[in-house]
Amino acid sequence: MIIVDRISEMQALMRQYHREGKTIGFVPTMGYLHEGHAALIDRARQENDIVVLSVFVNPLQFGPNEDFARYPRDFERDRHIAEQHGVDVLFHPEAGEMYPGPLTVQVVVKARMDVLCGRSRPGHFDGVATVLTKLFHIVMPDRAYFGLKDAQQVAVVDGLIRDFNFPIELVPVPTVREADGLAKSSRNVYLSPQEREEAPALYQALRAAAAAVDGGERSADAIRRLVKEHIEAHTHAEIDYVEVCSYPDLAPLETLHGTVLVAVAVRFASARLIDNIILELPKAHRQED
Ligand code: PAF
């Protein structure tokens, strides 16, 4: 595995792979890798000649009161996991390499950002879209792999790739879960033992929602209520949101139809967790919402 920390070196290497006719699969991360990231790497490994992993905690996507300084970092562990999963190139730039000075241009996300997590994290997706624009120009991948645990991020990246004509195939990868259903996340390490015990209630609530939809429920309000009540009954977490919207447009729905995202975010004392499910329903014959 080659470890690169300079942008110019990375671009030279990527150009060389392209000249050799090799396909490049890219997994962008902020490190502290877990099985969710490993699933992205494994999928990229199956589908490409070269797998590139980036580990960069992007300051631009953290708000002033968020956990940038506290965000877990362990590069040696990440390097080991990357190697075990067959990564060819690990890109690990310093913040000064990615942002040598104040930005003169920034990407601003205009849709799919003022709902779900975007509502309580103003500027977050601008930071994500800006760093991904840079990373896409640096890595020049054929395919980019993103976890569906952050479904809103996948929807925003879908817009970025389309609107800016990146010649990149977006590959969304299903959420990897612990045995008890909790979605894998770097932030799970913050949970106290009691919070860790309560946290699977998020996925239980989402599964209850899916079962209700299977049983014929089509009211978005009823689904929201069901998810909220389950979480309130089984955790001490404060609910940030429970939303039911179309996917990937993230438009609010009253009646469920088409591809539907049911998403939750909760705040435990020591960590904010998100989770979601995507449901496929028949499309509406006429626009109802
Ligand atoms: O999902 C993440 O870890 C980050 O938002 C990403 C895509 C690596 C951009 O910094």
CSV table of C-alpha atoms in Angstrom, one decimal, residues 3-283:
chain,number,residue,atom,x,y,z
A,3,ILE,CA,0.7,6.3,1.5
A,4,VAL,CA,0.6,9.7,0.0
A,5,ASP,CA,0.2,13.1,1.8
A,6,ARG,CA,0.9,15.5,-1.1
A,7,ILE,CA,-1.8,16.5,-3.6
A,8,SER,CA,0.7,16.8,-6.5
A,9,GLU,CA,2.1,13.3,-5.9
A,10,MET,CA,-1.4,11.9,-5.7
A,11,GLN,CA,-2.5,13.5,-9.0
A,12,ALA,CA,0.7,12.2,-10.7
A,13,LEU,CA,0.0,8.7,-9.5
A,14,MET,CA,-3.7,8.8,-10.5
A,15,ARG,CA,-2.8,10.1,-14.0
A,16,GLN,CA,-0.3,7.2,-14.3
A,17,TYR,CA,-3.1,4.6,-13.4
A,18,HIS,CA,-5.4,6.2,-15.9
A,19,ARG,CA,-2.7,6.0,-18.6
A,20,GLU,CA,-2.3,2.3,-17.8
A,21,GLY,CA,-6.1,1.9,-18.4
A,22,LYS,CA,-6.8,1.0,-14.7
A,23,THR,CA,-10.1,1.8,-13.1
A,24,ILE,CA,-10.0,3.7,-9.8
A,25,GLY,CA,-12.5,3.2,-6.9
A,26,PHE,CA,-12.5,5.9,-4.2
A,27,VAL,CA,-13.6,5.7,-0.6
A,28,PRO,CA,-13.5,9.1,1.1
A,29,THR,CA,-13.5,9.0,4.9
A,30,MET,CA,-12.6,11.0,7.9
A,31,GLY,CA,-10.8,7.9,9.4
A,32,TYR,CA,-11.3,6.0,12.6
A,33,LEU,CA,-12.4,3.2,10.3
A,34,HIS,CA,-15.0,0.6,11.3
A,35,GLU,CA,-16.8,-2.2,9.5
A,36,GLY,CA,-19.0,0.3,7.7
A,37,HIS,CA,-15.9,1.8,6.0
A,38,ALA,CA,-14.5,-1.8,5.5
A,39,ALA,CA,-17.7,-2.6,3.6
A,40,LEU,CA,-17.1,0.4,1.3
A,41,ILE,CA,-13.5,-0.7,0.7
A,42,ASP,CA,-14.5,-4.3,0.1
A,43,ARG,CA,-17.1,-3.2,-2.5
A,44,ALA,CA,-14.6,-0.9,-4.2
A,45,ARG,CA,-12.0,-3.8,-4.2
A,46,GLN,CA,-14.4,-6.0,-6.0
A,47,GLU,CA,-15.3,-3.5,-8.7
A,48,ASN,CA,-12.0,-1.7,-9.5
A,49,ASP,CA,-8.3,-2.3,-10.4
A,50,ILE,CA,-7.1,0.4,-7.9
A,51,VAL,CA,-8.7,1.3,-4.6
A,52,VAL,CA,-7.9,4.7,-3.1
A,53,LEU,CA,-8.9,5.5,0.5
A,54,SER,CA,-8.7,9.1,1.8
A,55,VAL,CA,-8.4,9.8,5.6
A,56,PHE,CA,-9.0,13.5,6.2
A,57,VAL,CA,-11.0,15.1,9.0
A,58,ASN,CA,-12.4,18.0,7.1
A,59,PRO,CA,-12.6,21.1,9.3
A,60,LEU,CA,-14.9,22.8,6.8
A,61,GLN,CA,-17.8,20.5,7.5
A,62,PHE,CA,-17.8,21.0,11.3
A,63,GLY,CA,-19.8,23.9,12.9
A,64,PRO,CA,-18.2,26.1,15.6
A,65,ASN,CA,-19.9,24.0,18.4
A,66,GLU,CA,-19.3,20.6,16.8
A,67,ASP,CA,-16.8,17.9,17.6
A,68,PHE,CA,-13.9,18.7,15.2
A,69,ALA,CA,-11.2,18.8,17.9
A,70,ARG,CA,-12.7,15.8,19.7
A,71,TYR,CA,-13.4,13.7,16.5
A,72,PRO,CA,-11.7,10.3,17.0
A,73,ARG,CA,-8.4,9.9,15.2
A,74,ASP,CA,-6.1,6.9,15.0
A,75,PHE,CA,-4.0,6.8,11.8
A,76,GLU,CA,-2.0,3.7,12.7
A,77,ARG,CA,-5.1,1.7,13.2
A,78,ASP,CA,-6.6,3.1,10.0
A,79,ARG,CA,-3.5,2.3,8.1
A,80,HIS,CA,-3.6,-1.3,9.3
A,81,ILE,CA,-7.3,-1.8,8.4
A,82,ALA,CA,-6.8,-0.2,5.0
A,83,GLU,CA,-3.9,-2.6,4.3
A,84,GLN,CA,-5.9,-5.6,5.5
A,85,HIS,CA,-8.7,-4.8,3.2
A,86,GLY,CA,-6.5,-4.4,0.2
A,87,VAL,CA,-6.3,-0.6,-0.3
A,88,ASP,CA,-3.7,0.3,-2.9
A,89,VAL,CA,-3.3,4.0,-2.1
A,90,LEU,CA,-4.0,5.8,1.2
A,91,PHE,CA,-4.3,9.5,0.8
A,92,HIS,CA,-3.7,11.3,4.2
A,93,PRO,CA,-3.1,15.0,3.7
A,94,GLU,CA,-2.6,17.5,6.5
A,95,ALA,CA,-5.2,20.3,6.8
A,96,GLY,CA,-2.6,22.8,5.5
A,97,GLU,CA,-2.1,20.7,2.3
A,98,MET,CA,-5.9,20.7,1.6
A,99,TYR,CA,-6.5,24.3,2.8
A,100,PRO,CA,-3.2,26.3,2.5
A,101,GLY,CA,-5.1,29.5,3.0
A,102,PRO,CA,-8.6,30.9,3.2
A,103,LEU,CA,-10.8,29.6,0.3
A,104,THR,CA,-11.4,32.0,-2.6
A,105,VAL,CA,-14.2,29.7,-4.0
A,106,GLN,CA,-16.5,27.4,-2.1
A,107,VAL,CA,-19.2,25.0,-3.2
A,108,VAL,CA,-22.7,25.9,-1.9
A,109,VAL,CA,-25.4,23.2,-1.8
A,110,LYS,CA,-28.7,24.6,-2.9
A,111,ALA,CA,-31.1,21.7,-2.5
A,112,ARG,CA,-31.4,18.6,-0.3
A,113,MET,CA,-29.6,20.4,2.5
A,114,ASP,CA,-32.2,22.3,4.5
A,115,VAL,CA,-33.9,19.1,5.9
A,116,LEU,CA,-32.8,16.3,8.1
A,117,CYS,CA,-29.2,16.9,9.5
A,118,GLY,CA,-28.7,19.9,7.2
A,119,ARG,CA,-31.4,21.9,9.2
A,120,SER,CA,-29.4,21.7,12.4
A,121,ARG,CA,-25.9,21.8,10.8
A,122,PRO,CA,-25.9,25.0,8.7
A,123,GLY,CA,-23.0,25.0,6.2
A,124,HIS,CA,-22.2,21.3,6.9
A,125,PHE,CA,-23.0,20.1,3.4
A,126,ASP,CA,-21.2,23.0,1.8
A,127,GLY,CA,-18.1,21.8,3.6
A,128,VAL,CA,-18.7,18.2,2.5
A,129,ALA,CA,-19.4,19.3,-1.1
A,130,THR,CA,-16.3,21.5,-1.1
A,131,VAL,CA,-13.9,18.9,0.2
A,132,LEU,CA,-15.4,16.2,-2.1
A,133,THR,CA,-14.9,18.5,-5.1
A,134,LYS,CA,-11.3,18.9,-4.2
A,135,LEU,CA,-10.9,15.1,-3.5
A,136,PHE,CA,-12.6,14.2,-6.8
A,137,HIS,CA,-10.1,16.4,-8.7
A,138,ILE,CA,-7.2,15.0,-6.8
A,139,VAL,CA,-8.2,11.3,-7.0
A,140,MET,CA,-10.0,11.4,-10.4
A,141,PRO,CA,-11.9,8.1,-9.6
A,142,ASP,CA,-14.2,6.2,-11.9
A,143,ARG,CA,-16.4,5.2,-8.9
A,144,ALA,CA,-16.9,6.7,-5.5
A,145,TYR,CA,-18.4,4.7,-2.6
A,146,PHE,CA,-20.6,6.2,0.2
A,147,GLY,CA,-22.5,4.6,3.0
A,148,LEU,CA,-26.2,4.9,3.0
A,149,LYS,CA,-26.2,5.5,6.8
A,150,ASP,CA,-25.8,9.1,5.9
A,151,ALA,CA,-28.5,9.0,3.2
A,152,GLN,CA,-28.6,12.8,3.0
A,153,GLN,CA,-24.9,12.9,2.2
A,154,VAL,CA,-25.5,10.4,-0.6
A,155,ALA,CA,-28.3,12.6,-2.0
A,156,VAL,CA,-26.1,15.7,-1.8
A,157,VAL,CA,-23.2,13.9,-3.5
A,158,ASP,CA,-25.6,12.6,-6.2
A,159,GLY,CA,-26.5,16.3,-6.9
A,160,LEU,CA,-22.8,17.4,-6.8
A,161,ILE,CA,-21.8,14.7,-9.3
A,162,ARG,CA,-24.7,15.4,-11.7
A,163,ASP,CA,-24.6,19.2,-11.5
A,164,PHE,CA,-20.8,19.5,-11.9
A,165,ASN,CA,-20.6,16.7,-14.4
A,166,PHE,CA,-18.0,14.7,-12.6
A,167,PRO,CA,-17.3,11.5,-14.7
A,168,ILE,CA,-17.8,9.4,-11.6
A,169,GLU,CA,-20.3,6.7,-10.8
A,170,LEU,CA,-21.8,7.1,-7.3
A,171,VAL,CA,-22.1,3.8,-5.5
A,172,PRO,CA,-24.3,3.9,-2.4
A,173,VAL,CA,-23.5,1.0,0.0
A,174,PRO,CA,-26.0,-0.4,2.6
A,175,THR,CA,-25.5,0.4,6.3
A,176,VAL,CA,-23.5,-2.1,8.2
A,177,ARG,CA,-24.9,-2.8,11.7
A,178,GLU,CA,-23.9,-4.4,15.0
A,179,ALA,CA,-25.6,-7.7,15.8
A,180,ASP,CA,-28.2,-5.8,17.8
A,181,GLY,CA,-29.0,-3.5,14.9
A,182,LEU,CA,-27.1,-0.3,15.9
A,183,ALA,CA,-25.6,1.3,12.8
A,184,LYS,CA,-21.8,1.2,12.9
A,185,SER,CA,-20.4,4.7,13.4
A,186,SER,CA,-17.2,6.3,14.5
A,187,ARG,CA,-19.2,8.2,17.1
A,188,ASN,CA,-20.5,5.1,18.8
A,189,VAL,CA,-17.3,5.1,20.9
A,190,TYR,CA,-18.7,8.1,22.8
A,191,LEU,CA,-21.7,6.2,24.1
A,192,SER,CA,-21.9,5.4,27.8
A,193,PRO,CA,-22.8,1.7,28.6
A,194,GLN,CA,-26.4,2.6,29.2
A,195,GLU,CA,-26.7,4.7,26.0
A,196,ARG,CA,-25.1,1.8,24.1
A,197,GLU,CA,-27.8,-0.5,25.5
A,198,GLU,CA,-30.5,1.9,24.4
A,199,ALA,CA,-29.1,2.9,21.0
A,200,PRO,CA,-30.5,-0.1,19.1
A,201,ALA,CA,-34.0,1.3,19.7
A,202,LEU,CA,-33.4,3.6,16.7
A,203,TYR,CA,-33.2,0.7,14.2
A,204,GLN,CA,-36.0,-1.1,16.0
A,205,ALA,CA,-38.2,2.0,15.5
A,206,LEU,CA,-37.3,2.1,11.8
A,207,ARG,CA,-38.1,-1.6,11.4
A,208,ALA,CA,-41.4,-1.1,13.1
A,209,ALA,CA,-42.1,1.7,10.6
A,210,ALA,CA,-41.2,-0.6,7.7
A,211,ALA,CA,-43.5,-3.3,9.1
A,212,ALA,CA,-46.3,-0.7,9.4
A,213,VAL,CA,-45.8,0.3,5.7
A,214,ASP,CA,-45.8,-3.4,4.8
A,215,GLY,CA,-49.1,-3.7,6.6
A,216,GLY,CA,-50.5,-0.9,4.4
A,217,GLU,CA,-49.8,2.3,6.4
A,218,ARG,CA,-49.3,5.2,4.0
A,219,SER,CA,-49.6,8.3,6.3
A,220,ALA,CA,-46.2,10.0,6.8
A,221,ASP,CA,-47.6,11.5,10.1
A,222,ALA,CA,-48.5,8.1,11.4
A,223,ILE,CA,-45.0,6.7,10.6
A,224,ARG,CA,-43.3,9.7,12.2
A,225,ARG,CA,-45.4,9.2,15.3
A,226,LEU,CA,-44.7,5.5,15.5
A,227,VAL,CA,-40.9,6.0,15.3
A,228,LYS,CA,-40.9,8.9,17.8
A,229,GLU,CA,-43.0,7.0,20.3
A,230,HIS,CA,-40.8,3.9,20.1
A,231,ILE,CA,-37.6,5.9,20.6
A,232,GLU,CA,-39.2,7.9,23.5
A,233,ALA,CA,-40.3,4.7,25.2
A,234,HIS,CA,-37.0,2.9,24.9
A,235,THR,CA,-34.3,5.6,25.3
A,236,HIS,CA,-33.4,8.7,27.3
A,237,ALA,CA,-32.2,10.4,24.1
A,238,GLU,CA,-33.6,13.7,22.9
A,239,ILE,CA,-35.0,13.4,19.5
A,240,ASP,CA,-33.5,15.8,17.0
A,241,TYR,CA,-35.8,14.8,14.1
A,242,VAL,CA,-37.9,12.0,12.7
A,243,GLU,CA,-38.5,12.7,9.0
A,244,VAL,CA,-40.3,10.9,6.2
A,245,CYS,CA,-39.4,12.2,2.7
A,246,SER,CA,-38.9,11.3,-0.9
A,247,TYR,CA,-35.5,9.9,-1.9
A,248,PRO,CA,-33.1,11.2,-3.2
A,249,ASP,CA,-34.9,14.6,-3.5
A,250,LEU,CA,-35.7,14.8,0.2
A,251,ALA,CA,-39.0,16.5,-0.4
A,252,PRO,CA,-41.5,16.2,2.5
A,253,LEU,CA,-44.3,13.7,2.0
A,254,GLU,CA,-47.8,13.4,3.4
A,255,THR,CA,-48.7,10.2,1.7
A,256,LEU,CA,-46.0,7.6,1.1
A,257,HIS,CA,-45.2,6.6,-2.5
A,258,GLY,CA,-42.2,5.9,-4.6
A,259,THR,CA,-38.8,5.7,-2.9
A,260,VAL,CA,-39.2,6.9,0.7
A,261,LEU,CA,-36.6,7.7,3.3
A,262,VAL,CA,-37.5,7.4,7.0
A,263,ALA,CA,-34.7,9.1,8.9
A,264,VAL,CA,-34.0,9.8,12.6
A,265,ALA,CA,-31.4,11.7,14.6
A,266,VAL,CA,-31.2,11.6,18.3
A,267,ARG,CA,-28.9,13.2,20.9
A,268,PHE,CA,-27.7,11.1,23.8
A,269,ALA,CA,-25.7,13.0,26.5
A,270,SER,CA,-22.4,12.1,24.8
A,271,ALA,CA,-23.2,11.5,21.1
A,272,ARG,CA,-25.6,12.4,18.3
A,273,LEU,CA,-26.7,9.3,16.3
A,274,ILE,CA,-28.4,9.1,13.0
A,275,ASP,CA,-30.0,6.2,11.2
A,276,ASN,CA,-32.5,5.6,8.4
A,277,ILE,CA,-34.2,3.1,6.1
A,278,ILE,CA,-35.2,3.4,2.5
A,279,LEU,CA,-38.5,1.9,1.4
A,280,GLU,CA,-39.6,1.1,-2.1
A,281,LEU,CA,-43.4,1.7,-2.6
A,282,PRO,CA,-45.4,1.9,-5.8
A,283,LYS,CA,-45.2,5.3,-7.5
